[in-house]
Coordinates of C-alpha atoms in Angstrom, one line a residue:
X1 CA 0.0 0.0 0.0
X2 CA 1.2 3.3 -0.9
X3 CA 2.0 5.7 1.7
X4 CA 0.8 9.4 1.1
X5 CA 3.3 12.0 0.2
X6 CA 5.0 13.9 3.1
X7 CA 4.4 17.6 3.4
X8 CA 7.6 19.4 1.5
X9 CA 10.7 20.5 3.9
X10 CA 9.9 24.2 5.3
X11 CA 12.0 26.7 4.2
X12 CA 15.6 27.7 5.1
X13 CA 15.3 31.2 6.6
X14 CA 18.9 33.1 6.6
X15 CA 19.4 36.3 8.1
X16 CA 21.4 39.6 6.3
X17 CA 22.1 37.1 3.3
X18 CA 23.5 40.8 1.9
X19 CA 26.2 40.8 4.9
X20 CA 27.3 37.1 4.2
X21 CA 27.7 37.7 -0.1
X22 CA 28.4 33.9 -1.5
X23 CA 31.6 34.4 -2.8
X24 CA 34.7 32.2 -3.2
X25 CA 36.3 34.1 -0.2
X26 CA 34.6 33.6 3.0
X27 CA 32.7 37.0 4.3
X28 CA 32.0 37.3 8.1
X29 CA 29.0 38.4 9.4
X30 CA 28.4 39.5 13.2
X31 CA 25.3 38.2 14.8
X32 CA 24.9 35.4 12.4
X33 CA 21.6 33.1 12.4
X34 CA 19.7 30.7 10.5
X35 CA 16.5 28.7 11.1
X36 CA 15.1 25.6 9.2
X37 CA 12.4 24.1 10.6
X38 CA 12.8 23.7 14.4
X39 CA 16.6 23.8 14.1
X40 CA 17.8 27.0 15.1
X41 CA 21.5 28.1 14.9
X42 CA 23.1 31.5 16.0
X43 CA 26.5 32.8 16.3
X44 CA 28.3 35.7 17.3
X45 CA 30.0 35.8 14.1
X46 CA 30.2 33.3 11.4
X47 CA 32.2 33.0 7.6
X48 CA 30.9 30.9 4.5
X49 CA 33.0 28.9 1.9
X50 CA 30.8 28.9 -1.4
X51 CA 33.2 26.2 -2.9
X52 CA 33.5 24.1 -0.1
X53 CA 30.2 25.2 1.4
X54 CA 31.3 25.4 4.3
X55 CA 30.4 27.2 7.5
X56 CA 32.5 28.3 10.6
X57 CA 30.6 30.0 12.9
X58 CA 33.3 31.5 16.5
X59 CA 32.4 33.3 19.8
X60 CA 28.9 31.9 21.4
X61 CA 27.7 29.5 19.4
X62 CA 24.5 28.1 19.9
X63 CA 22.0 25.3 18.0
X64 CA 19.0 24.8 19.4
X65 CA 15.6 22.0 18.4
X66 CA 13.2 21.9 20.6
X67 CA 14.0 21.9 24.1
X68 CA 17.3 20.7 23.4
X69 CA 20.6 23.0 22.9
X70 CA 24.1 22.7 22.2
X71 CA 26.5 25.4 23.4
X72 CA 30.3 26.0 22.0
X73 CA 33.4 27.8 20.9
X74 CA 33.7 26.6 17.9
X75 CA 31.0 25.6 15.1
X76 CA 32.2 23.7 11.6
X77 CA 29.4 22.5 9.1
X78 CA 30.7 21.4 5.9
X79 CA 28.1 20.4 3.0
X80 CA 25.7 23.1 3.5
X81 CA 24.4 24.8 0.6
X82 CA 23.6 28.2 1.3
X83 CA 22.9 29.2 -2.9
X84 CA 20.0 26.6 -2.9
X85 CA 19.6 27.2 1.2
X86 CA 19.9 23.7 1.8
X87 CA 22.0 20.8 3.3
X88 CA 24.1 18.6 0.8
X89 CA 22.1 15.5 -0.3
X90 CA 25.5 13.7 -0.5
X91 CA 26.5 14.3 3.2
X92 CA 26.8 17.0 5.9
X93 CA 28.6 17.3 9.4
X94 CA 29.0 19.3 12.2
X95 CA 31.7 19.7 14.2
X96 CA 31.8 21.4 17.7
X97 CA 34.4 22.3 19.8
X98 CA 34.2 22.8 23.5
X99 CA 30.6 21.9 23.4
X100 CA 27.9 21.7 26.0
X101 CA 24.7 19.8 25.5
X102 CA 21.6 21.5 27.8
X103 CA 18.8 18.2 27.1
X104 CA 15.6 18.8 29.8
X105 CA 16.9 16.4 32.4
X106 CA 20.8 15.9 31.4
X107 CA 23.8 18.0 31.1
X108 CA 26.6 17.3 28.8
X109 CA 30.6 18.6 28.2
X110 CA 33.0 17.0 25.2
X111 CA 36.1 18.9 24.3
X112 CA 35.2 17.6 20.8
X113 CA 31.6 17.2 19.6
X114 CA 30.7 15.4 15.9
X115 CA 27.7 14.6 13.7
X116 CA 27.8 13.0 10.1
X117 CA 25.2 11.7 8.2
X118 CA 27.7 8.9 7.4
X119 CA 29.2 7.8 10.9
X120 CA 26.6 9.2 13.5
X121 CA 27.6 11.1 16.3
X122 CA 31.2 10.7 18.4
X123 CA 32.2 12.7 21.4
X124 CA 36.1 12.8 22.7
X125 CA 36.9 13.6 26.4
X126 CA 32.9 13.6 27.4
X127 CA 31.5 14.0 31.0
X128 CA 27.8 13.5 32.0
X129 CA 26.6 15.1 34.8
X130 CA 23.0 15.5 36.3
X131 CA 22.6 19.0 36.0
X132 CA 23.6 22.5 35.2
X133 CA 25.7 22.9 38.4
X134 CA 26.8 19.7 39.7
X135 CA 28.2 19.0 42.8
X136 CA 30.0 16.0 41.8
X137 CA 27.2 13.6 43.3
X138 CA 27.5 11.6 40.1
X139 CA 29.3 11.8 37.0
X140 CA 30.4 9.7 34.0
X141 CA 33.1 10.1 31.8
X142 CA 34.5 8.5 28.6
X143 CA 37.7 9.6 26.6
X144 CA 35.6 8.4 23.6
X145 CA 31.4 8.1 22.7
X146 CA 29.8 7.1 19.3
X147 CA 26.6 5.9 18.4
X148 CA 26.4 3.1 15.8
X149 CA 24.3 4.3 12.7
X150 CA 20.6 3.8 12.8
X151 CA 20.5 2.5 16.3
X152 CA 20.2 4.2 19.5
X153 CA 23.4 2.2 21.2
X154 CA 26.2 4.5 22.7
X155 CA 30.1 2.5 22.7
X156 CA 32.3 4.3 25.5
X157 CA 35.9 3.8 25.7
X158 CA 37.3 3.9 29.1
X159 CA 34.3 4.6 30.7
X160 CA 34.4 6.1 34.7
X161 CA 31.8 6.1 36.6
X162 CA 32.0 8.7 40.0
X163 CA 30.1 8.7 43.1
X164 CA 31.1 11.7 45.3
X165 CA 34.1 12.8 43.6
X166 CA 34.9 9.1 44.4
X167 CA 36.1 6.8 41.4
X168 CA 33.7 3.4 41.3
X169 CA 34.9 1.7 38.6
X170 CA 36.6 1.8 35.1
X171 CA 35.9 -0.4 32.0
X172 CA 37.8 -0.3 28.9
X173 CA 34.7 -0.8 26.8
X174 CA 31.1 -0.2 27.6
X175 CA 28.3 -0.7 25.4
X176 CA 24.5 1.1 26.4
X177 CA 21.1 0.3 25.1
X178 CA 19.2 2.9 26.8
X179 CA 15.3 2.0 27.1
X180 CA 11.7 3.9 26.2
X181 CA 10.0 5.1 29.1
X182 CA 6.5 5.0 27.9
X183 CA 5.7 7.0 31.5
X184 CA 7.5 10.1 30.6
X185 CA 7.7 9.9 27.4
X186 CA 11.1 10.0 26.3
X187 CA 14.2 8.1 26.6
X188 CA 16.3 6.8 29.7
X189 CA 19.0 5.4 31.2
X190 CA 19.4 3.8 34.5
X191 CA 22.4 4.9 36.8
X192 CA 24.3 2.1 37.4
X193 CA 25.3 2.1 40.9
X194 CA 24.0 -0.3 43.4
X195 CA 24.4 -0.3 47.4
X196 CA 22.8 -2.5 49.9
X197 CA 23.4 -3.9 53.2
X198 CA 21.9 -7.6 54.3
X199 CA 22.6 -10.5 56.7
X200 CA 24.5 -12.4 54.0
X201 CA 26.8 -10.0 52.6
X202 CA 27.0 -7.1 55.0
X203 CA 27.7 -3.9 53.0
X204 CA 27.9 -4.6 49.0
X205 CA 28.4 -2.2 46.8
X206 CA 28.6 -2.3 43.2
X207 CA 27.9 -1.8 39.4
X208 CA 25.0 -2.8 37.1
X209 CA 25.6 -2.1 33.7
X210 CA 23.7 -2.9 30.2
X211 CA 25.5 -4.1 27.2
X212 CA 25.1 -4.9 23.9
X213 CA 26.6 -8.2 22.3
X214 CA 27.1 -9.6 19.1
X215 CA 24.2 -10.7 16.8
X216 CA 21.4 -8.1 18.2
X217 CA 21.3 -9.5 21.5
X218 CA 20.9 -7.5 24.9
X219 CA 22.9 -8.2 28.1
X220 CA 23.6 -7.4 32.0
X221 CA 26.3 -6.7 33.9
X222 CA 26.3 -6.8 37.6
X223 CA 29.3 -7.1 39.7
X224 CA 29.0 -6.4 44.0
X225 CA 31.7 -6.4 46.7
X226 CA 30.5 -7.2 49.9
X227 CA 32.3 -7.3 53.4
X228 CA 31.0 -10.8 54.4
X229 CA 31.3 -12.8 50.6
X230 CA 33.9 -11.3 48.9
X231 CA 32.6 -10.9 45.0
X232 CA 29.3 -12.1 43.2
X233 CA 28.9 -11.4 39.3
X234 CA 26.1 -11.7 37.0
X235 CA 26.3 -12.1 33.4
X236 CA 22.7 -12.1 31.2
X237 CA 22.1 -12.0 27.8
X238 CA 18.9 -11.9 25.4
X239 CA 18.3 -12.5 21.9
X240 CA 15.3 -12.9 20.3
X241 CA 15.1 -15.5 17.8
X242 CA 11.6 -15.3 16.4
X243 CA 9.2 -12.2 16.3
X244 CA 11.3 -9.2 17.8
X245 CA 9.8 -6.8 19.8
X246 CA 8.8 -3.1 18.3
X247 CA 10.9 -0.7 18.7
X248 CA 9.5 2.4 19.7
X249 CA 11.6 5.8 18.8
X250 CA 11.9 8.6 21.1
X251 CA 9.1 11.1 21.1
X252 CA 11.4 14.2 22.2
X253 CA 13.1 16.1 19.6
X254 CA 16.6 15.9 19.8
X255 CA 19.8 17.1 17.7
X256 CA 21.6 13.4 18.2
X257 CA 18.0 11.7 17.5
X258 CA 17.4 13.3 14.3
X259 CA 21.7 13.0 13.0
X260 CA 21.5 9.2 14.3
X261 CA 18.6 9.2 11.4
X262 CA 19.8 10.5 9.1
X263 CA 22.3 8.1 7.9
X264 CA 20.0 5.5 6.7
X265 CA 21.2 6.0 3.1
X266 CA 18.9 4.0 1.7
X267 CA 16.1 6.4 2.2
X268 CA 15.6 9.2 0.7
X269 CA 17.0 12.7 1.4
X270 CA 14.4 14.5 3.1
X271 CA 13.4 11.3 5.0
X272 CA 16.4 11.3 6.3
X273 CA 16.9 15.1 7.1
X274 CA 13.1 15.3 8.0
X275 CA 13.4 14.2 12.0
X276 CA 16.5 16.3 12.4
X277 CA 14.7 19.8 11.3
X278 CA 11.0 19.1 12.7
X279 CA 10.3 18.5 16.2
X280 CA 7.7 15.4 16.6
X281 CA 5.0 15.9 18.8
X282 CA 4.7 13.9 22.5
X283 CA 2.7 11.1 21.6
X284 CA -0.4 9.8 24.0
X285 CA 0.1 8.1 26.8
X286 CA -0.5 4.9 27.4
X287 CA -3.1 4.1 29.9
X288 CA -3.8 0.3 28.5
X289 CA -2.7 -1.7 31.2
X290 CA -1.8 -0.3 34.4
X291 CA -2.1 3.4 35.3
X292 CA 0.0 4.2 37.8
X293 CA 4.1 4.2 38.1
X294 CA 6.0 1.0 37.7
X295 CA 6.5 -1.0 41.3
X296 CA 9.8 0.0 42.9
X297 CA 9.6 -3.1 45.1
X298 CA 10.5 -6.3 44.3
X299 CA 7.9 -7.6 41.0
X300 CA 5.5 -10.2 42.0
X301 CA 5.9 -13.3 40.4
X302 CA 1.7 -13.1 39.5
X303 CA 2.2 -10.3 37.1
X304 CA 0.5 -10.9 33.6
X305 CA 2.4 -11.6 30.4
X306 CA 3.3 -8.6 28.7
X307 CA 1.1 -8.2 25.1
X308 CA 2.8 -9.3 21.7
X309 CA 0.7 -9.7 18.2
X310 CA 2.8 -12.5 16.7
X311 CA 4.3 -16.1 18.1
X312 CA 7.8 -15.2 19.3
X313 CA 11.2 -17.4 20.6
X314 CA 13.7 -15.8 23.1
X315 CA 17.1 -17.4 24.5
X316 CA 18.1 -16.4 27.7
X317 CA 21.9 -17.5 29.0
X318 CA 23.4 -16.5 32.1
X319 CA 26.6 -17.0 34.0
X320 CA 25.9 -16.7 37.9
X321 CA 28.8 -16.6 41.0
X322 CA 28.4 -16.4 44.5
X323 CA 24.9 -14.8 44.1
X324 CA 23.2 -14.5 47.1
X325 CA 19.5 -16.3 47.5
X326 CA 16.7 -16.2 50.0
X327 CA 15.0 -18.6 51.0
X328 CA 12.3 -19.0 53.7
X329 CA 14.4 -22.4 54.9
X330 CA 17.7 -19.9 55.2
X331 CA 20.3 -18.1 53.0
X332 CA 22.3 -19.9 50.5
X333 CA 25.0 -18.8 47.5
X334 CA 23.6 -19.6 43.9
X335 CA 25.9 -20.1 41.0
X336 CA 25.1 -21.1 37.6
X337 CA 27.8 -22.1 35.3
X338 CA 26.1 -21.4 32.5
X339 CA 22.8 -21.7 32.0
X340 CA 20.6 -21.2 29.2
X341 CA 16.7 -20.8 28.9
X342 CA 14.4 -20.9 25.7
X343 CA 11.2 -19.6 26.0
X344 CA 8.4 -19.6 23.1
X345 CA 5.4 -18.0 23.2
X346 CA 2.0 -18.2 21.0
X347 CA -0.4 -15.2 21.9
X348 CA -3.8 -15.8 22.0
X349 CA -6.6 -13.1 21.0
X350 CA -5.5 -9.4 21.0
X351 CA -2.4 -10.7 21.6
X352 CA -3.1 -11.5 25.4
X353 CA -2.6 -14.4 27.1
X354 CA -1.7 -17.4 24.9
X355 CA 0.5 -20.4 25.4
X356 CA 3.9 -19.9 27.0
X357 CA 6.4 -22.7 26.7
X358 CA 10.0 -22.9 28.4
X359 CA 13.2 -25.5 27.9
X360 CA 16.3 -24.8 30.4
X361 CA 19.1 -25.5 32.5
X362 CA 23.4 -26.3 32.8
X363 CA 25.4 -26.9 35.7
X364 CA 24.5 -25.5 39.0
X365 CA 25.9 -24.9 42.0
X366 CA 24.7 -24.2 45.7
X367 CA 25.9 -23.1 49.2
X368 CA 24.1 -23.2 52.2
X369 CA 24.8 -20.7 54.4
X370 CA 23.0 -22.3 57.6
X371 CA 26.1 -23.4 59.8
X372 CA 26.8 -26.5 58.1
X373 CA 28.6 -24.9 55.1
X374 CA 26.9 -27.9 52.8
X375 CA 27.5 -27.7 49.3
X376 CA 25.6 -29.0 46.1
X377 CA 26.5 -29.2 42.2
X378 CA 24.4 -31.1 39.9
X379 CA 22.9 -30.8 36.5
X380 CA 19.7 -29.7 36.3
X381 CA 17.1 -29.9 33.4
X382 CA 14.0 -27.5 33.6
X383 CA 10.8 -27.6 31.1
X384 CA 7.7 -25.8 31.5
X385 CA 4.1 -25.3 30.1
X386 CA 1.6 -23.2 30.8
X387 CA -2.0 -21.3 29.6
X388 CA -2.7 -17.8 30.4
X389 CA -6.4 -16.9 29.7
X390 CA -7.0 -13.2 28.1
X391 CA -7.6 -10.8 30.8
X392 CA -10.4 -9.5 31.4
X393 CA -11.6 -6.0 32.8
X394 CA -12.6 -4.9 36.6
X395 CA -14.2 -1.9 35.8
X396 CA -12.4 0.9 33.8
X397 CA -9.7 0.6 35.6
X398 CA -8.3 -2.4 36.7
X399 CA -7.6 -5.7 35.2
X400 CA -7.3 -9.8 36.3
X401 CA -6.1 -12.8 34.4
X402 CA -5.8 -16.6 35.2
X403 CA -3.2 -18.8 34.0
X404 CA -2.3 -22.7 34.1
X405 CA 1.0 -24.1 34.3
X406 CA 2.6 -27.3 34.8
X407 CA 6.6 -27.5 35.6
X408 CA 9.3 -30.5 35.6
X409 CA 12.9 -29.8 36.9
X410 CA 15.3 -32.9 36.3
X411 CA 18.5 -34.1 37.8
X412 CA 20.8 -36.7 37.7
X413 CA 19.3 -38.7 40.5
X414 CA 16.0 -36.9 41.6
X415 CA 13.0 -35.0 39.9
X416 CA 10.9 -32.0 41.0
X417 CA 7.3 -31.3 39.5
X418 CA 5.2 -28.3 40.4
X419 CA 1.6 -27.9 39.1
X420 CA 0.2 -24.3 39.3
X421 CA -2.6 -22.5 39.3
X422 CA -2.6 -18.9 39.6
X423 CA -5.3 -15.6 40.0
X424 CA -3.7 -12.0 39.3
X425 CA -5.2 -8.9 39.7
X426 CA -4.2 -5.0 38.9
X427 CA -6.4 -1.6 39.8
X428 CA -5.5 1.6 39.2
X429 CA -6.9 4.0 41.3
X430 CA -5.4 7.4 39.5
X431 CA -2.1 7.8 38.0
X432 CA -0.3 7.7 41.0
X433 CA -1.9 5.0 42.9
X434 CA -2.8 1.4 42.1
X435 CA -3.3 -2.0 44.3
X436 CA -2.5 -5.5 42.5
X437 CA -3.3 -8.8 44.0
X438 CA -2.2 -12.7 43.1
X439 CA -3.7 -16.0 44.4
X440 CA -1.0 -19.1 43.7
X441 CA -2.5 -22.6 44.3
X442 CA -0.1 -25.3 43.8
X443 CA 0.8 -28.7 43.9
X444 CA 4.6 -30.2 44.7
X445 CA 6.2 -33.6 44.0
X446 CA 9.3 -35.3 44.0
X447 CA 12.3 -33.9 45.7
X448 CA 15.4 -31.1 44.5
X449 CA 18.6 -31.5 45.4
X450 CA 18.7 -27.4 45.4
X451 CA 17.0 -25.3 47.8
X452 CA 16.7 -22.1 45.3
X453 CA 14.5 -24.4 42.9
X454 CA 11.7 -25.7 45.6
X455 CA 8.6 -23.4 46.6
X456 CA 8.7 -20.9 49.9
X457 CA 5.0 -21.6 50.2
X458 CA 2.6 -23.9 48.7
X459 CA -0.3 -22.1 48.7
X460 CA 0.6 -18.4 48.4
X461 CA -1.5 -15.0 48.3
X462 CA 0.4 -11.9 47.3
X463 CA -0.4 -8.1 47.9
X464 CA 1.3 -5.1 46.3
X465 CA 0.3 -1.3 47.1
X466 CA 1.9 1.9 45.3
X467 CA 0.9 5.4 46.0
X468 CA 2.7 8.8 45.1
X469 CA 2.3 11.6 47.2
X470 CA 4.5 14.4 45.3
X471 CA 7.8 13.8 44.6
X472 CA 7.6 10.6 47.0
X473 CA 6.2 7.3 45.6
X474 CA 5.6 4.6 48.3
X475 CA 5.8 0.7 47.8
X476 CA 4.5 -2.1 49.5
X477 CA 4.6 -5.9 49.4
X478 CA 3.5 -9.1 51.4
X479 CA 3.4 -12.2 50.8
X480 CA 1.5 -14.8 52.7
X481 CA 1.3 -18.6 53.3
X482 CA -2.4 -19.8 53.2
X483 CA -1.5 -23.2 54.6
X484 CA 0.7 -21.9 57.6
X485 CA -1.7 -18.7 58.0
X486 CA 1.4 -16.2 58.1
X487 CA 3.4 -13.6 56.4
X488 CA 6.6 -14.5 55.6
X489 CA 8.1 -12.0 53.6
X490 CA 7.4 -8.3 53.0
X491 CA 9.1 -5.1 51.7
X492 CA 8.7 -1.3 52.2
X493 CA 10.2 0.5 49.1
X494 CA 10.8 4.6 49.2
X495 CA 11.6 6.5 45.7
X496 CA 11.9 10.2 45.9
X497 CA 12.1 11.7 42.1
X498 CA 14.0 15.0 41.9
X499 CA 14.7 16.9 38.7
X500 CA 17.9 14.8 37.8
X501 CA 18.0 12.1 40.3
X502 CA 16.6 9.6 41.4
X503 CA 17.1 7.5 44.9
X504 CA 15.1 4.8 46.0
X505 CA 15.5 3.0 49.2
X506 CA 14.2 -0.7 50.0
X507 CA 13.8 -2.5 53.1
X508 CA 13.3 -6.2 52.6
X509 CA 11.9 -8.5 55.4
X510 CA 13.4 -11.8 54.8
X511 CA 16.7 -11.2 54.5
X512 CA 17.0 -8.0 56.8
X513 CA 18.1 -6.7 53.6
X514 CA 18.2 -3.0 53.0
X515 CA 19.2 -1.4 49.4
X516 CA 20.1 1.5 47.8
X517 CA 20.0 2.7 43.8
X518 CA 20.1 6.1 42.0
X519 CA 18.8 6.6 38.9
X520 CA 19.3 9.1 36.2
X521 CA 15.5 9.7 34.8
X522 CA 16.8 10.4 30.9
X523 CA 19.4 11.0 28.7
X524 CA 17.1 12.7 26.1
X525 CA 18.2 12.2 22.3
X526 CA 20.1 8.7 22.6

């Protein structure tokens, strides 16, 4: 089907085009501007190459879209076209120098600044900070950032993260896939510091960190030093195999959004140039499923299966070491060396529900923690099936569904089977305050060799409570065994949302465990 044609490119406004004559020689005008579309540039003073068209713009140098602007000493643009008032079809750049980026929540500085519509955009000597006048309460820097072509990904090279003027860590390479906040509309990128204290590892402290390896997959990092364990790690990587996921784009104008576009070569030129000059509007916000802000606690294990249109297969792998795991029975060290996981999934009508089937497992390992310093490796084999009906509405705003599940785990000399039904349910009260519920009815046999894979509780009813009161959001979780009539775990979560942090506090019961994040709420244009 033919798509209707876009409206034509608005017009290239220049001002005193007497002042700056296009001649061979470059002429320099004082208080040069330009504006196409929602790109706006102005300079103190500024000189024009007709041959080479080029630009150099000196002094304060400013380019502005949309709430984003860029700041510098220094302004190069080659392959602009200022007899036809236009940007070079074949290619065009922008170099910066001493450049600051001003997005609504984050604050940049790169002694060198680039964007082609070949390579994308590349930034030596770079430094994030969480505002205009930080105090050094976090920071990360990177002798080198680019972003691969048509992609949102950012590669640092020797990336340092700072906590309090304090150096964390250090990594040669770092890959980031930041993620779309349908919430607040935009894009986002979570801080990667971690901090906790618990009865198993005392103070840990540490790094979580997204990556992005070979073949399209996704992946985490986590890596914690703790007083009482020494180090645990955390490896995970995704890839989907069939039916991949839609990929939204950002909703914000932004200079690196619309450059990162615009080297798809194989479109045309003004679908190419068109999101760099015009500044989309927000889109609606997405009050489908839940309505209020994403749980800060720890997620139920009753919550729904996320929507999808087509049937879709995901492999899961994951290298585990010294991880700590509660249990209601006591505390224990998981490691998993590897383990993979393929999951496949049929949706049912409107995409909802559907079958969901799972095939796992690799050498594991386990150790107790309860005094007799017991230790268990074994194989294990996992395979699951299981029915979720289509939800169905509680009014106009809330939501329960019901799903089926039989499970077999496998190992070299025993066998563990777990029949399951379970009831879930979600209510939004407003936007800022919502209630969800889950029922799990179950039925064990056979015996594991590992405590992480047998069940806390039989028969188990879950509650989970969010409000936000301001700038505060509140969490709360229980979890309670039917057949001993008692709760056994809970947690209290605190997140307090400022303009460019974000902190969030969690107390968990069963562990005495109490932790620690920060957040950075966006990194606008990536």
């Amino acid at each position: 089907m033919n798509q209707p044609p876009l409206p034509p490119l608005p017009p290239f406004k220049l001002s005193n085009p007497t002042v700056l004559t296009l001649r061979g020689d470059a002429r320099w005008d004082r208080e040069f501007s330009f504006v196409w579309g929602d790109l706006k540039l102005a300079s103190e003073k500024a000189g024009y190459a007709l041959k080479e068209k080029t630009l150099q713009a000196e002094g304060r140098v400013v380019a502005q879209l949309g709430t984003e602007r860029i700041e510098g000493k220094n302004l190069k643009i080659t392959g602009l076209d200022l007899a036809k008032k236009s940007l070079d079809k074949e290619g065009f750049s922008f170099f910066f120098s001493e450049a600051k980026l001003f997005s609504p929540v984050i604050h940049l500085a790169a002694d060198e600044l680039r964007f082609s519509s070949e390579t994308g955009a590349e930034a030596r000597r770079l430094l994030f900070v969480p505002g205009p006048e930080p105090r050094g309460e976090i920071e990360i820097s990177a002798d080198r950032v680019r972003s691969q072509p048509g992609s949102g990904r950012l590669f640092l090279e020797n990336a340092t993260v700072r906590l309090l003027r304090n150096r964390l860590i250090t990594l040669p390479k770092l890959a980031l896939t930041p993620r779309y906040d349908k919430q607040r509309q935009g894009q986002s990128l979570d801080l990667p510091i971690l901090y906790r204290t618990s009865r198993v590892s005392g103070v840990a402290a540490g790094v979580r960190l997204p990556f992005a390896p070979v073949g399209g997959a996704q992946g985490i990092f986590l890596v914690e030093s703790t007083t009482k364990q020494s180090w645990n790690m955390l490896v995970t990587a995704r890839r989907e195999l069939l039916g991949k996921p839609k990929v939204l784009e950002p909703e914000v104008p932004s200079l690196f959004t619309g450059l990162r576009n615009s080297t798809q070569k194989e479109r045309s030129f003004e679908e190419r140039v068109r999101p760099f000059i015009v500044a989309r509007p927000p889109a609606a916000a997405d009050l489908s499923v839940r309505r209020y802000a994403a749980s800060l606690s720890s997620p139920a294990t009753l919550d729904p299966l996320p929507r999808q249109s087509t049937p879709s297969l995901t492999l899961d792998t994951a290298v585990e070491s010294n991880r700590e795991f509660v249990r209601r029975s006591g505390f224990l060290l998981r490691s998993r060396l590897p383990e993979a996981l393929l999951t496949g999934r049929v949706p049912g009508q409107r995409g909802e529900g559907g079958w969901l089937a799972t095939l796992g497992g690799g050498p594991a390992q386990e150790k107790r923690l309860d005094g007799s310093g017991k230790q268990v490796n074994a194989d294990r084999l996992v395979a699951s099936l299981g029915w979720e009906a289509p939800r169905f509405r509680l009014g106009r705003q809330g939501q329960a569904n019901v799903f089926f599940g039989q499970t077999e785990q496998r190992y070299p000399h025993a066998h563990y089977s777990i029949s399951e039904l379970r009831l879930s349910t979600d209510y939004g009260f407003s936007l800022q305050t919502g209630l969800s519920g889950g029922l799990a009815l179950r039925r064990a046999k056979g015996q594991s060799p590992f405590l992480f894979d047998t069940l806390e509780a039989v028969n188990e009813a879950q509650l989970r409570g969010q409000t936000q009161v301001g700038s505060l959001t509140i969490a709360l979780l229980g979890r309670w065994d039917i057949q001993s009539h008692q709760l056994f775990d809970s947690e209290v979560a605190l997140g307090w949302r400022g303009k460019t942090i974000e902190p969030r506090l969690t107390w968990r019961r069963q562990n005495q465990q109490l932790g620690f994040t920060i957040n950075l709420p966006a990194l606008t244009g990536f």
